[in-house]
mmCIF file of C-alpha atoms in Angstrom:
data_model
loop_
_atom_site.group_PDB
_atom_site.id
_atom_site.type_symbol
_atom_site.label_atom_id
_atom_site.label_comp_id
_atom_site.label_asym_id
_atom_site.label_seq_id
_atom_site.Cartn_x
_atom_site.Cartn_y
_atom_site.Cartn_z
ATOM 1 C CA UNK U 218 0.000 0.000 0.000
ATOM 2 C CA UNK U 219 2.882 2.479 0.784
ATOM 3 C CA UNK U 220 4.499 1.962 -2.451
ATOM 4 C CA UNK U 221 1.046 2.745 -4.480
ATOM 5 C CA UNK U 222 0.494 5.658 -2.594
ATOM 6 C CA UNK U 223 2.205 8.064 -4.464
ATOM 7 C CA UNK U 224 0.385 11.146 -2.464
ATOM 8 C CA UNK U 225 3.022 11.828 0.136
ATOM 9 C CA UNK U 226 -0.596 12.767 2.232
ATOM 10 C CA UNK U 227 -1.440 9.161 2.066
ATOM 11 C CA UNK U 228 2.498 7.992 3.042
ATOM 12 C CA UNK U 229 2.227 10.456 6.248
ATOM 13 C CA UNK U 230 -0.941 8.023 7.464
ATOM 14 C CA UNK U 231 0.743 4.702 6.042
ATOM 15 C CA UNK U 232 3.699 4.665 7.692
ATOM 16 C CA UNK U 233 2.729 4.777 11.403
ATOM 17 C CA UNK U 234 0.462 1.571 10.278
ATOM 18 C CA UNK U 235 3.778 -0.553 9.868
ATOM 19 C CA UNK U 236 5.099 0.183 13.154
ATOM 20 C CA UNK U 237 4.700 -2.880 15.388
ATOM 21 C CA UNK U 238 3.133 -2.181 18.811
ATOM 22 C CA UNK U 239 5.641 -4.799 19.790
ATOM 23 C CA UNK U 240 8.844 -2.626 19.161
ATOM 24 C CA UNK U 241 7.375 0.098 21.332
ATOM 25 C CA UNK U 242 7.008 -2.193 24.299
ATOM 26 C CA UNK U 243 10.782 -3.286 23.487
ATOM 27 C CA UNK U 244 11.707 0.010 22.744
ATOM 28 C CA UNK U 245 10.833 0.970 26.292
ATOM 29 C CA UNK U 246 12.048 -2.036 27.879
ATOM 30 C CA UNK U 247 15.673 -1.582 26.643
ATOM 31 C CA UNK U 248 15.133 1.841 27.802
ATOM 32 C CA UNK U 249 15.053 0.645 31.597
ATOM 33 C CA UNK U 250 17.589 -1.580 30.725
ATOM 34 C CA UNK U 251 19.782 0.476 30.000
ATOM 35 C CA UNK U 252 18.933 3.593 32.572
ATOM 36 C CA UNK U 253 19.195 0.684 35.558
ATOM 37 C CA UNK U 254 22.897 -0.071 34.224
ATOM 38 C CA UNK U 255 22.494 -3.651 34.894
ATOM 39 C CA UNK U 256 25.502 -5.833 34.868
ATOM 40 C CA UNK U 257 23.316 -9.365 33.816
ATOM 41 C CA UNK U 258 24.933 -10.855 30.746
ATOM 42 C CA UNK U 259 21.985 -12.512 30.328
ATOM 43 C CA UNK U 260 20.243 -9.364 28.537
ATOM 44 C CA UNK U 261 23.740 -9.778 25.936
ATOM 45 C CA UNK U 262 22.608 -12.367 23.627
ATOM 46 C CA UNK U 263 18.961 -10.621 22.831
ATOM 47 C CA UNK U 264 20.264 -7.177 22.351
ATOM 48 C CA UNK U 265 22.941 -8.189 20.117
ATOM 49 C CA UNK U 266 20.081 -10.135 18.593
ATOM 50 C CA UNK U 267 17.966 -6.698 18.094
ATOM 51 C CA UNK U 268 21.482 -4.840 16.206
ATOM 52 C CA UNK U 269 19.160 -6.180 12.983
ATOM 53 C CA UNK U 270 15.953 -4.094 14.004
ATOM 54 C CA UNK U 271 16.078 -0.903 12.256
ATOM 55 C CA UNK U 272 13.690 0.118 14.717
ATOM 56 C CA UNK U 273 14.984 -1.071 18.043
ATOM 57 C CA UNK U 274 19.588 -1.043 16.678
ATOM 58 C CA UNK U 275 20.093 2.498 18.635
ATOM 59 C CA UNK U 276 18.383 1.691 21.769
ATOM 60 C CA UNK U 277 20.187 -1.807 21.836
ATOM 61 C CA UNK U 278 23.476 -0.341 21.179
ATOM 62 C CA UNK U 279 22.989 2.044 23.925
ATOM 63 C CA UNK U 280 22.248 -0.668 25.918
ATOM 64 C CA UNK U 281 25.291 -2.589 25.279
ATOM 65 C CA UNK U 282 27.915 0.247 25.280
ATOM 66 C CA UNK U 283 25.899 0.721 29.215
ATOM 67 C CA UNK U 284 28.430 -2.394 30.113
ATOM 68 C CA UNK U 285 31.278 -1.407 29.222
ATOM 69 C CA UNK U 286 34.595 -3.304 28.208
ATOM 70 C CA UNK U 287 33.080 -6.435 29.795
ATOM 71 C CA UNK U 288 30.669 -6.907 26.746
ATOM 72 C CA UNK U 289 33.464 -6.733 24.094
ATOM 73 C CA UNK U 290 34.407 -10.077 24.253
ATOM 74 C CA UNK U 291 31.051 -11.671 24.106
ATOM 75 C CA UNK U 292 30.876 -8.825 20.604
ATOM 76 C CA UNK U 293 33.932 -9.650 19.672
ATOM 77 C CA UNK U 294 32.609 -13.448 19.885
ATOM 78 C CA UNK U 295 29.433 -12.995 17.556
ATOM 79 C CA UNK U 296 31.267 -10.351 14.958
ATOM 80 C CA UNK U 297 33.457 -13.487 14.661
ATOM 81 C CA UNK U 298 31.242 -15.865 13.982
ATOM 82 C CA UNK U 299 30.485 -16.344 10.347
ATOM 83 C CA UNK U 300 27.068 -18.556 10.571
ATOM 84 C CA UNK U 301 25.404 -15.469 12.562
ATOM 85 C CA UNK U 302 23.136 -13.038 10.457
ATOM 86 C CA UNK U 303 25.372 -10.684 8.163
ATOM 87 C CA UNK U 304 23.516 -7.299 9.706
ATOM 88 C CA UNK U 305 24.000 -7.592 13.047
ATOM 89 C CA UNK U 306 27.813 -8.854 12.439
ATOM 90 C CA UNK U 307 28.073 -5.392 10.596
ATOM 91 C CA UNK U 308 26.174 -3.299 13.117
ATOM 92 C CA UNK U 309 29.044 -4.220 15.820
ATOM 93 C CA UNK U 310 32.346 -2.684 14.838
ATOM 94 C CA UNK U 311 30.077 0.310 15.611
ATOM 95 C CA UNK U 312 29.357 -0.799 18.714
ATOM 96 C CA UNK U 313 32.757 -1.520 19.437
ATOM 97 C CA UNK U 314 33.972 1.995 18.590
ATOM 98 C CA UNK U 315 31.917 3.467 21.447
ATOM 99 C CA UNK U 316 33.697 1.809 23.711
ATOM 100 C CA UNK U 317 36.838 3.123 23.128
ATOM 101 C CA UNK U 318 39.841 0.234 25.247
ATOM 102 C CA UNK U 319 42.471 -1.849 23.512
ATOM 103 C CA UNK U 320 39.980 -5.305 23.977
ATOM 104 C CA UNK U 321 37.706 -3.296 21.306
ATOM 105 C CA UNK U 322 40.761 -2.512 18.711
ATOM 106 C CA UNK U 323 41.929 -6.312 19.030
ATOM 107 C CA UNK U 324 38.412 -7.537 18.805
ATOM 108 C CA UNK U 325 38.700 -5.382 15.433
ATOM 109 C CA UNK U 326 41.539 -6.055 14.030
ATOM 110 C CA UNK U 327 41.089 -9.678 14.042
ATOM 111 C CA UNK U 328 38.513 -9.019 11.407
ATOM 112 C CA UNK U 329 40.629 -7.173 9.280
ATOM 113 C CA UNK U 330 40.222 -10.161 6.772
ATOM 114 C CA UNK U 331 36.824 -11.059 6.783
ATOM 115 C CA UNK U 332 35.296 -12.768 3.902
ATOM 116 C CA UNK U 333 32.334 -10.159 4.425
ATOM 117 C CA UNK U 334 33.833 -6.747 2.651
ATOM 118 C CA UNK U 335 30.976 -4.850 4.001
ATOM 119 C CA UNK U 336 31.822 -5.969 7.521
ATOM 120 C CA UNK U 337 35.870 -5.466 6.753
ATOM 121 C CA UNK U 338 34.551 -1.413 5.921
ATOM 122 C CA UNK U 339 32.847 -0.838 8.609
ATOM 123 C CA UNK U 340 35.672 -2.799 10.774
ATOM 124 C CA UNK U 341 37.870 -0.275 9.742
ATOM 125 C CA UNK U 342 35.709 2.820 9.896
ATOM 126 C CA UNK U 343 35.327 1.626 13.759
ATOM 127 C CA UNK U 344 39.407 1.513 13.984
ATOM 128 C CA UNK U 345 39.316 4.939 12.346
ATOM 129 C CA UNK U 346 37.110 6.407 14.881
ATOM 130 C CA UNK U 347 38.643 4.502 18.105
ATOM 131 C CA UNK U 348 42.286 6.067 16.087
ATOM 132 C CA UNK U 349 41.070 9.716 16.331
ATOM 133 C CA UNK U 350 39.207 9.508 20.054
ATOM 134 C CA UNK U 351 42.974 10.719 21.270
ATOM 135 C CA UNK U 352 43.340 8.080 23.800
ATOM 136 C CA UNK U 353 46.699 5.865 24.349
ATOM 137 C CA UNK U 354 45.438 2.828 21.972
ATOM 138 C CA UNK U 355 47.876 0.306 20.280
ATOM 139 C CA UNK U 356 47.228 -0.561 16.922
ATOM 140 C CA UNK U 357 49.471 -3.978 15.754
ATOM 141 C CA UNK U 358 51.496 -2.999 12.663
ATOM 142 C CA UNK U 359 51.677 -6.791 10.924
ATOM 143 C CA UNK U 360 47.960 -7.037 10.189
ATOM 144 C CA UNK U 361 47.186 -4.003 9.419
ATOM 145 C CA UNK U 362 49.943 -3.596 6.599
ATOM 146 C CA UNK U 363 49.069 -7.521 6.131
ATOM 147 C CA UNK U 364 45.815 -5.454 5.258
ATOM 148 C CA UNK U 365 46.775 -2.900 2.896
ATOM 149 C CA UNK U 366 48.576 -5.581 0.799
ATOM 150 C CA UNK U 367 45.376 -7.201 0.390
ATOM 151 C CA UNK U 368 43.464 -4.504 -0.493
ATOM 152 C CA UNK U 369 45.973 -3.412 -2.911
ATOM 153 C CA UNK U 370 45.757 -7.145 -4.639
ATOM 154 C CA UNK U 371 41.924 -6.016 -4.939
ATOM 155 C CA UNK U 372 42.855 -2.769 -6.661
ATOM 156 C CA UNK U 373 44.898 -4.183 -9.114
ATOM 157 C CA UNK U 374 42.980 -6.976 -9.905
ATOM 158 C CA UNK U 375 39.614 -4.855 -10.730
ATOM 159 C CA UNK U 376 41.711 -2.573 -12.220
ATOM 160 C CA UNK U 377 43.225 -5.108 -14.615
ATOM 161 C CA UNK U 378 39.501 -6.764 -14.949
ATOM 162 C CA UNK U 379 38.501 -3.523 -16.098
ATOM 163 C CA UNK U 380 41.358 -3.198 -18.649
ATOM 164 C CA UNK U 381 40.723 -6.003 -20.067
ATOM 165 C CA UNK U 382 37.110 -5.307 -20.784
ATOM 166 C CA UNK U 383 37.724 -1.991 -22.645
ATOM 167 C CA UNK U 384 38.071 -3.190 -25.731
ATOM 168 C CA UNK U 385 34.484 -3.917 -25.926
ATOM 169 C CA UNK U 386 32.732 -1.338 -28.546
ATOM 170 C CA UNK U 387 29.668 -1.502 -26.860
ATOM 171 C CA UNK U 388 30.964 -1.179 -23.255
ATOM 172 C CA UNK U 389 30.484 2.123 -22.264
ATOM 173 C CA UNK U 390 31.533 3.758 -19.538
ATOM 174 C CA UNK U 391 28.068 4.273 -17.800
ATOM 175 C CA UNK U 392 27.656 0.644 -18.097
ATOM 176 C CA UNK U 393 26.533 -1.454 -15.115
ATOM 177 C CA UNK U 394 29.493 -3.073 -15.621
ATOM 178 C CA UNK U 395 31.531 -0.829 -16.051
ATOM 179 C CA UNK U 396 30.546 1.089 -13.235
ATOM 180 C CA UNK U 397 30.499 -1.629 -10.657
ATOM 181 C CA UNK U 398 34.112 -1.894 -11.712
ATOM 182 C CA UNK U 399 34.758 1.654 -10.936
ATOM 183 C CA UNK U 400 33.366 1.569 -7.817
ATOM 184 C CA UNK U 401 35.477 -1.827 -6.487
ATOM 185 C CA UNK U 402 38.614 -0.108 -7.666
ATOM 186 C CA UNK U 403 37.930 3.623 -6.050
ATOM 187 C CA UNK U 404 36.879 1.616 -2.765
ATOM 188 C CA UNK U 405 39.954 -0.692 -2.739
ATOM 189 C CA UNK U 406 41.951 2.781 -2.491
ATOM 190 C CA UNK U 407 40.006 4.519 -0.469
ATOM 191 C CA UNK U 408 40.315 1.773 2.211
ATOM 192 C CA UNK U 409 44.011 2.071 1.196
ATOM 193 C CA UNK U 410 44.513 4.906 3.005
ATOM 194 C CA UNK U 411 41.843 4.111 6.067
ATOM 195 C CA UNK U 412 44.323 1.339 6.550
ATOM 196 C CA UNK U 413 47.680 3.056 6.002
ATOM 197 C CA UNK U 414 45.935 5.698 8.870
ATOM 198 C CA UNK U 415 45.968 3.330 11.748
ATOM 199 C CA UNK U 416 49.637 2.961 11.110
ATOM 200 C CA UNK U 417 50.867 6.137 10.066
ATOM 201 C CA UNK U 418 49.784 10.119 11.390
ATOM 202 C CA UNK U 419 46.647 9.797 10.510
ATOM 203 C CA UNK U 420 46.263 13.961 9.635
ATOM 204 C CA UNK U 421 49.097 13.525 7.003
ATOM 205 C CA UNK U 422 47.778 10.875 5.175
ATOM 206 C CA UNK U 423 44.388 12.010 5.022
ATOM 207 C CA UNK U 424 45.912 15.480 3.547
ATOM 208 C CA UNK U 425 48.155 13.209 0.925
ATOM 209 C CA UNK U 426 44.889 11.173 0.303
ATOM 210 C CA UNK U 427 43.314 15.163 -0.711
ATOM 211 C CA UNK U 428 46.150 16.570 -1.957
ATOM 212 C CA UNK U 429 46.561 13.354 -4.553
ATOM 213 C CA UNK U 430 43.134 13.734 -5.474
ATOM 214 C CA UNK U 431 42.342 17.240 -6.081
ATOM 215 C CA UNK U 432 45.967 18.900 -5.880
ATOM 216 C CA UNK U 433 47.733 20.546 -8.847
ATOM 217 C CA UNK U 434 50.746 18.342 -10.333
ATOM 218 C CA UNK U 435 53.139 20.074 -8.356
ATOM 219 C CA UNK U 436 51.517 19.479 -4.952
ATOM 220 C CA UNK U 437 50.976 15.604 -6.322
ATOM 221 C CA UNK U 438 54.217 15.199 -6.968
ATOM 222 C CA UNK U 439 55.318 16.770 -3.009
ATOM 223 C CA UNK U 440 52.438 13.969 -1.656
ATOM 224 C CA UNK U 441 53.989 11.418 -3.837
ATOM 225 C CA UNK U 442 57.140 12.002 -2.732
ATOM 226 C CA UNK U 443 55.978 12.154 0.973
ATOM 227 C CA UNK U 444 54.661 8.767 0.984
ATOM 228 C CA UNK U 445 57.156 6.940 -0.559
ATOM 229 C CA UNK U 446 59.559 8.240 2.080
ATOM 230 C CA UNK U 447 57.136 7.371 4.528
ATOM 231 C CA UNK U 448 55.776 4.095 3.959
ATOM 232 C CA UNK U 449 57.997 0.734 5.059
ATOM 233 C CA UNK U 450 59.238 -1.406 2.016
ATOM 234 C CA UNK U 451 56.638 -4.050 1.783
ATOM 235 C CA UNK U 452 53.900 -1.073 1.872
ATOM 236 C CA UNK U 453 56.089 1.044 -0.625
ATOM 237 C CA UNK U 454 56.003 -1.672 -3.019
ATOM 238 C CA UNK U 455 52.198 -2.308 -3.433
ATOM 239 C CA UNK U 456 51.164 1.098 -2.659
ATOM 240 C CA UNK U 457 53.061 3.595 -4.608
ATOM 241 C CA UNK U 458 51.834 2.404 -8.076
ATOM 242 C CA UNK U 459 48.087 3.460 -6.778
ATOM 243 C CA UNK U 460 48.783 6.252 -5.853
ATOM 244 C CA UNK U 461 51.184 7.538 -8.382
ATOM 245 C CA UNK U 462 50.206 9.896 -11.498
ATOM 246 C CA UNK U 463 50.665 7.013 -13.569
ATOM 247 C CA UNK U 464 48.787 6.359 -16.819
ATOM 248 C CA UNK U 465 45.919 3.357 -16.239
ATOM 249 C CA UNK U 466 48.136 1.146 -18.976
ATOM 250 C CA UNK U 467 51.433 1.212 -16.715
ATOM 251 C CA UNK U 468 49.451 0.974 -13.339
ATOM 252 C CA UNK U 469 47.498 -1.962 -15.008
ATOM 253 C CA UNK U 470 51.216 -3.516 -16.095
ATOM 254 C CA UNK U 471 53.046 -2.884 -13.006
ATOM 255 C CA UNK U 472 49.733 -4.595 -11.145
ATOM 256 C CA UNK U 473 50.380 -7.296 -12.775
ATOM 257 C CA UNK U 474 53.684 -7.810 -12.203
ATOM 258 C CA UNK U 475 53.029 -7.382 -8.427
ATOM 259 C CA UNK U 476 50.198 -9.629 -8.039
ATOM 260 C CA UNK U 477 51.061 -12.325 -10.333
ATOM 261 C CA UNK U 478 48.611 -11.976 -13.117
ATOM 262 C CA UNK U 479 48.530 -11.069 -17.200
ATOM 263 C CA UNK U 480 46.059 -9.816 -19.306
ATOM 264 C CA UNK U 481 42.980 -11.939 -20.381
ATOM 265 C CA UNK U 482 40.728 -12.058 -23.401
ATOM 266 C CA UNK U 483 37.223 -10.861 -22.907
ATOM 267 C CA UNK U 484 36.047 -14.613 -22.631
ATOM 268 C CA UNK U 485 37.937 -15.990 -19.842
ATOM 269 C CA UNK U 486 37.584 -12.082 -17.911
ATOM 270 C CA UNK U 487 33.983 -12.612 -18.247
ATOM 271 C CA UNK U 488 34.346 -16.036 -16.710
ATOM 272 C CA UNK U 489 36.486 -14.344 -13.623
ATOM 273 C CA UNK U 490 33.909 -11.626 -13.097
ATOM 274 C CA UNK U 491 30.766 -14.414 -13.061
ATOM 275 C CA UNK U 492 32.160 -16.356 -10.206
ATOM 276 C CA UNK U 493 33.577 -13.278 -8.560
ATOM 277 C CA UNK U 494 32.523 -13.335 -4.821
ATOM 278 C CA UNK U 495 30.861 -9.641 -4.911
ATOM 279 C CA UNK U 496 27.440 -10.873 -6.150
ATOM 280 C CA UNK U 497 27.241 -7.303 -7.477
ATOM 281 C CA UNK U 498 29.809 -7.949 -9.895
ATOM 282 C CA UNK U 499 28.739 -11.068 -10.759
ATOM 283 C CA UNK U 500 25.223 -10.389 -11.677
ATOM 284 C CA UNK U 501 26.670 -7.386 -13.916
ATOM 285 C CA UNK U 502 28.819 -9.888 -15.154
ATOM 286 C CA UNK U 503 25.826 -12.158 -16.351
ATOM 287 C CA UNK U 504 23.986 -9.582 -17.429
ATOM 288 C CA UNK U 505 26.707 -8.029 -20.002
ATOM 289 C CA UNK U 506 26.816 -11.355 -21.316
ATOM 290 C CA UNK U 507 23.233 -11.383 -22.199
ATOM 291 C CA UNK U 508 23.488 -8.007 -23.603
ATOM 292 C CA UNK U 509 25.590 -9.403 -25.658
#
């Protein structure tokens, strides 16, 4: 009924209809939970359970911040576990980051190379936050940069992916495909430097990461220059190509070279993309091969 009623009068009276009675009596019961500050672990399971309720998610993760570092490693226990639903895994690192301790960065970090890239983004958007709170917080080098390699592997490949696709005449650039593509590779850096952050002063990387982007050639060059004096060897390596004012042809070769790869024919990139585990990408895979 809401989405046939296209008078935004009629929307106004719909939408107070779909509001469950039942979430208000929740609503206010999480409320008391969490004003009486009660230490009961029992309450754990079923607000971690309610991180999934659009509705009821703020109130619960009031609720669970309201214990403190005690409740990290029961989070840190269900953001681990890969059989549990997918939203409220991602609805944690959130959590996590408003309790600002070293249990909630390791709980983190050890999800640094989840399967789930949704859950690996907001992972590190938590780190970034619990990074700038200003408090006395260790963040382990090795997995981190273990981290950025990865997600420069990711870069390259969709990068190359893309390459190889753009000799299609009737690939254009607004494409679903196309655009998908895009978006994997701009992420992939963009995470770049949310990783290289946690490592490094995170001010001066964010103004390399805007002075790279929107800087004049000479002011590129200076940021360039900056990072590869700053970043250790192993980063250096994978990192510098991305971020260098390189033309796409000699990033997409020196990717290669790095992650072990060559160019493909449109056939076997199609294949690649199909079975790719972003089901975004593959369904714009299938669906440029019935195009054409």
């Amino acid at each position: 009924a809401l989405a046939h009623a296209k008078d935004a009068r009629f929307q106004r009276l719909l939408i107070p209809l779909l509001y469950d009675p039942v979430l208000e009596v929740a609503d206010e019961a999480m409320e008391s939970v969490r004003k009486a500050g009660t230490s009961d672990a029992a309450f754990v399971p079923v607000l971690v359970s309610l991180l999934r309720n659009r509705h009821l998610k703020g109130r619960a993760r009031l609720a669970l911040v309201g214990y403190g570092e005690p409740v990290v490693a029961p989070l840190a226990y269900f953001m681990a576990d890969e059989a549990e639903d997918a939203w409220i895994r991602r609805h944690i690192p959130a959590t996590l980051a408003l309790i600002p301790s070293q249990a909630s960065v390791d709980a983190l970090v050890a999800r640094l190379d989840d399967p789930d890239g949704f859950l690996r983004f907001k992972v590190m958007e938590a780190l970034g936050r619990l990074r700038r709170g200003g408090l006395a917080l260790k963040f382990p080098a090795e997995p981190i940069e273990t981290s950025i390699v990865h997600e420069a592997r990711r870069f390259f490949m969709y990068l190359s992916l893309r390459q190889n696709l753009s000799g299609l005449p009737d690939l254009a650039e607004t494409s679903l495909m196309a655009s998908a593509l895009r978006q994997k590779v701009r992420r992939a850096r963009a995470r770049i430097f949310q990783l290289l952050s946690l490592v490094y002063p995170p001010d001066d990387i964010a103004a390399a990461q805007w002075t790279l982007a929107y800087g004049d050639p000479r002011s590129r060059a200076s940021a360039s220059e900056y990072l590869d004096n700053l970043l250790s060897g192993p980063i250096r390596k994978m990192v510098m190509p991305i971020v260098e004012d390189l033309p796409v042809e000699e990033k997409v070769r020196r990717g290669n070279v790095l992650i072990r790869t060559r160019p493909r024919d449109v056939e076997e990139t199609l294949l690649q993309l199909i079975n790719d585990d972003d089901q975004v990408i593959s369904a714009c895979a299938i669906d440029l091969v019935r195009q054409r």
